[in-house]
C-alpha angles and dihedrals in degrees: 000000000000117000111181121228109247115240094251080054093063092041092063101035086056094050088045089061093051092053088047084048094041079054099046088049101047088040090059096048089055096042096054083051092052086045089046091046086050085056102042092047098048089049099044082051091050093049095049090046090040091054092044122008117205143131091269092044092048093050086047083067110047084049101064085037088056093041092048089051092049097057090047085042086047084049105041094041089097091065102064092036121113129187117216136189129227122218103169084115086051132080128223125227126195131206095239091054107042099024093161092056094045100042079056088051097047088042084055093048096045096054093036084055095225129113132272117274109253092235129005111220138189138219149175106256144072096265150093132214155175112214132158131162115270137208145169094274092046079098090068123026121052112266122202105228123221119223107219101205110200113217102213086057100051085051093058099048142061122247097259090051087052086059092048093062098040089051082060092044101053082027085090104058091043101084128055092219076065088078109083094058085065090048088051091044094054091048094054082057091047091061103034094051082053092049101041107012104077105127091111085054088040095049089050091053083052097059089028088069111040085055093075143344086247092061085081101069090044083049091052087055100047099052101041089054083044086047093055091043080056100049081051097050095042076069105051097037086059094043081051102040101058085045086062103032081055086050089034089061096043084053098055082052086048095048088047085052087052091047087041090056088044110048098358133271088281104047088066093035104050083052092048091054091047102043096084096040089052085042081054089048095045102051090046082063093054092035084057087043094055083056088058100051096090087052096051092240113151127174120242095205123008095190103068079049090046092056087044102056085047095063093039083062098035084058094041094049084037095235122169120255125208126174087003093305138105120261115229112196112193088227076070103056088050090043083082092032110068092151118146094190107106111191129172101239102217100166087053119101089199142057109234113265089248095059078041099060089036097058082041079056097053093047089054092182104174116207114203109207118044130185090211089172119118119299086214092060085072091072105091087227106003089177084056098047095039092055089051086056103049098043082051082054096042090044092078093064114087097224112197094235128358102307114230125226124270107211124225090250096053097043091054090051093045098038089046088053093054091045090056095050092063101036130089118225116277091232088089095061092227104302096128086053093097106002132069119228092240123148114231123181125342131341105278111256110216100199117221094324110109116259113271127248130239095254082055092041088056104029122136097258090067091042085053098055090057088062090051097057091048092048086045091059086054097047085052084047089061105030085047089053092047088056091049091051085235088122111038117222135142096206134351131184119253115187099331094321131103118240128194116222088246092053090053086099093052087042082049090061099052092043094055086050088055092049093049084049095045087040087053090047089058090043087055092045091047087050096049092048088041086050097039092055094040085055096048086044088059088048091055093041086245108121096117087066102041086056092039094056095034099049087053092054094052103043091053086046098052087061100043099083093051081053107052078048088067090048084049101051089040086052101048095032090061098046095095083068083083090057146076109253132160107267086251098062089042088065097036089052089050091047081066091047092058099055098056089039099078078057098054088036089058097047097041090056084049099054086046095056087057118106111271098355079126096054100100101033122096135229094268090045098048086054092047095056092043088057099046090050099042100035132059099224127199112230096181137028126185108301105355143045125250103234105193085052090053087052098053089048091046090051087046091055094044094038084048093059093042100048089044094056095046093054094048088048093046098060086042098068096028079060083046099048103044079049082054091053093050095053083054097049089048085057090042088054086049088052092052096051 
């Protein structure tokens, strides 16, 4: 296989070369100063013991000598730094263990044309990787690289999408031309170890200084030359590393070429399009499991439950399934991102996924035949190995006593059940995903058009401009950032329209108009489906009850943004707790935290006192709480925190939101679903007629 670099490719990777050279050369300059200032200061030493030669003198000399060492020590460290990577979290595979894998795996590097990886290893998550210790001399002497397989990926493709991302992965080590980026890779860690990995230097100071009350003076002198070699190389290593982050993105377009040519252009797409919805998926498993932990629950097998919560979701989003596997269209990633803002990313490695699957597109390389199975049936015992991952997972929680096992039947009914509880009906097409159904100004006057339907009060159009409003807030938060200088850039792109950095205000301007239009629109939308519903109540001769649920809905929801306020002011007003501060402004800090905390301790005892607001808190939590609302606990004394104290406060800030939000979640649907039963009962009345 020979996949040509693209042109942009080239660019960069010139550009690339002049930046490595721009850093050997200045390298070089700053190393023979530090050489010369070695030299000078060992001779000026010589010539001040050798005129008079005494204890201070002599120790004048060791001194400079000392200093002079350091800055070419500070310079040459890199050399003998290695970076290593750690996989005790990893598992290693063997061929003999696992041959179908690995037959997958020699297929990929033969017709990548690279060489096999020096150990295959697995992992947890939903991802794929190429990793190897570096070092200095990793620019010059050949270095076996090692695949990292992640579990929870293999587990939501098919086999020839697995090929397809191995083929990227080992895609950037196949073609000569692919060198540079690893150059380039080894001289950001160069300087960065220079700029940030200073314990060793640290660490001699240390015992520099606790050698003699001179030491201080040669110290001085050391780190301000090694600050100014800094204040040189922050430069370069920004100047650097946007030269390889450029490359670093064409060679991610290059590796998908080389998976296009070796299991087609969709093989790779439809993954990439997967891969953060399975990685969704995955992390809801472990997130239910964390709720498990006090009750000494454990899963046996968090793969079968993986591929489970995928196709809950998949059903809930109404996503298409093929071979057993969501389907992921692109039109659905930009259904919630409805952002006009284009920025180059220059501080991004990687192309977005959308840029990704286009260019895929483009290529349009159809493979014929397509093992479209199961990428997890590779594995020789997949329940066996997945066991082995997830107790390695599971290992790292201290149960209180050994955890049982929760089955995959019981998992589904009891995950499916949570998902439900917080989940609106999906009647309403997603429209109460991200709006309240809260009633603002007068009731909305049509004018002469009929009224419209619920289908119309609910279509895709309304629910889209939801998402534009939210995509809207983020475009002010940017463009806010680029006026502030906060976010440097000389132009950017606005619906279709290039800005300069210094027109983002007057682009502000126009943004914010278009929130308060888009904010009316919704208003307007909220008032037609209040007004529709109130209608269809009086026609059942059940207005009593539709006041009754809404108004507890919105009164609860007037006051629910002064209270997330309070969880918002207790969060950020305890953080200090996690820092080293004088014993003063510990106390100081605390006494602030006191005032606001009679009003937590009254609303968290409220929102206790609702139905059901128990429901989900265990025995120990229920106890903490009591505690933190009954009792007036000491967090500091004197010279030291009480940490069980500090536990009781932390569990009464994170039981308040939840509870909070529950509760607010909660009235909503009871209001949804009484409006549901009124649009049956509309249909049942029609029945009747």
């Amino acid at each position: 296989m020979n996949v040509q670099v693209s042109t942009n490719f080239r660019k960069h990777a010139r550009k690339t070369i002049l930046s490595i050279v721009v850093f050997a050369v200045t390298y070089v300059i700053l190393l023979l100063l530090a050489i010369g200032i070695t030299v000078g200061f060992t001779l000026l030493g010589l010539l001040m013991f050798t005129a008079k030669p005494m204890f201070l003198t002599a120790v004048l000399c060791l001194g400079l000598l000392a200093t002079g060492l350091t800055i070419l020590f500070f310079l040459l460290k890199f050399v003998f730094a290695s970076t290593k990577v750690d996989t005790g979290h990893l598992t290693q595979i063997y061929e003999s263990d696992e041959p179908q894998l690995f037959a997958l795996i020699h297929e990929v590097v033969k017709e990548v044309d690279t060489s096999f990886p020096k150990k295959v290893f697995l992992s947890h998550d939903v991802n794929a990787s190429v990793f190897y210790d570096s070092s200095f001399w990793s620019m010059f002497l050949p270095i076996k690289k090692n695949l990292q397989i992640g579990v929870g990926m293999v587990n939501a493709v098919t086999q020839q999408e697995l090929k397809a991302i191995l083929a990227h992965e080992f895609g950037h080590f196949s073609q000569k031309s692919m060198k540079v980026g690893s150059y380039v890779y080894h001289v950001n860690q160069i300087i960065y170890n220079m700029l940030y990995k200073n314990e060793s230097l640290d660490n001699m100071f240390g015992k520099w200084g606790n050698i003699s009350g001179y030491s201080a003076i040669f110290i001085g002198i050391s780190m301000f030359i090694i600050q100014q070699i800094q204040h040189i190389l922050k430069h370069l290593y920004e100047y650097v590393n946007l030269n390889y982050l450029a490359l670093s993105r064409e060679m991610e377009f290059h590796a998908d070429e080389i998976a296009a040519h070796v299991a087609g252009s969709r093989a790779l797409a439809d993954s990439l399009l997967r891969l953060g919805f399975a990685n969704h998926a995955l992390n809801n498993v472990l997130t239910f499991y964390d709720t498990k932990f006090s009750e000494n629950i454990r899963s046996r097998n968090i793969y079968p439950e993986h591929r489970c919560v995928m196709l809950l979701f998949a059903e809930r989003n109404r996503y298409q399934v093929q071979n057993g596997f969501p389907q992921i269209e692109l039109a659905t990633l930009k259904k919630y991102d409805k952002s006009k803002l284009n920025l180059e990313d220059q501080w991004s490695s990687h192309p977005s996924d959308e840029d990704r699957v286009k260019a895929l597109q483009k290529l349009n390389i159809v493979k014929q035949e397509a093992n479209n199975a199961p990428a997890i049936e590779l594995l020789a015992n997949h329940a066996a190995v997945a066991n082995q991952i997830s107790d390695k997972l599971f290992a790292q929680v201290q149960y209180q006593q050994p955890p049982s096992m929760l089955e995959i039947t019981s998992f589904s009914d009891d995950f499916e059940s949570r998902m439900n509880k917080y989940a609106v009906d999906q009647r309403f097409n997603d429209f109460y995903d991200y709006n309240h159904p809260v009633r603002k100004g007068e009731t909305p006057i049509f004018q002469g058009q009929s009224k419209p339907t619920f289908d119309e009060l609910f279509a895709d159009s309304r629910v889209d401009t939801l998402y534009e409003l939210n995509s809207l807030k983020n475009d002010k938060y940017v463009v806010e950032a680029i006026s502030k200088g906060e976010l440097k850039l000389k132009s950017f792109d606005y619906d279709g329209i290039k800005y300069r950095a210094a027109d983002a205000i007057e682009l502000l301007k126009k943004i914010e108009d278009t929130i308060v239009d888009t904010e009316h629109k919704i208003t307007d939308y909220n008032q037609q489906i209040h007004y529709y519903f109130a209608h269809l109540a009086d026609t059942q001769g059940m207005c009593e009850e539709f006041e009754r649920r809404y108004y507890d809905f919105a009164f609860f929801d007037k006051n629910y943004e002064e209270a997330q306020e309070l969880y918002a002011h207790m969060t950020e007003n305890t953080r200090f707790i996690f820092q080293t501060l004088p014993f003063a402004d510990i106390e100081a800090r605390l006494q602030d935290v006191k005032r606001r905390e009679g009003e937590l301790k009254k609303k968290l005892a409220t929102l206790m006192a609702l139905p059901g607001s128990k429901d989900e808190l265990d025995d120990p939590l229920l106890t903490s709480l009591d505690t933190y609302i009954n009792k007036d606990l000491i967090y500091f004394n004197v010279d030291h925190y009480n940490e069980d104290n500090l536990q009781i406060l932390f569990n009464a800030i994170s039981a308040y939101k939840k509870l909070l939000d529950d509760q607010h979640f909660a009235k909503k649907k009871h209001y949804l679903n009484f409006m549901l039963t009124l649009e049956e009962g509309k249909g049942q009345k029609k029945e009747l007629s």
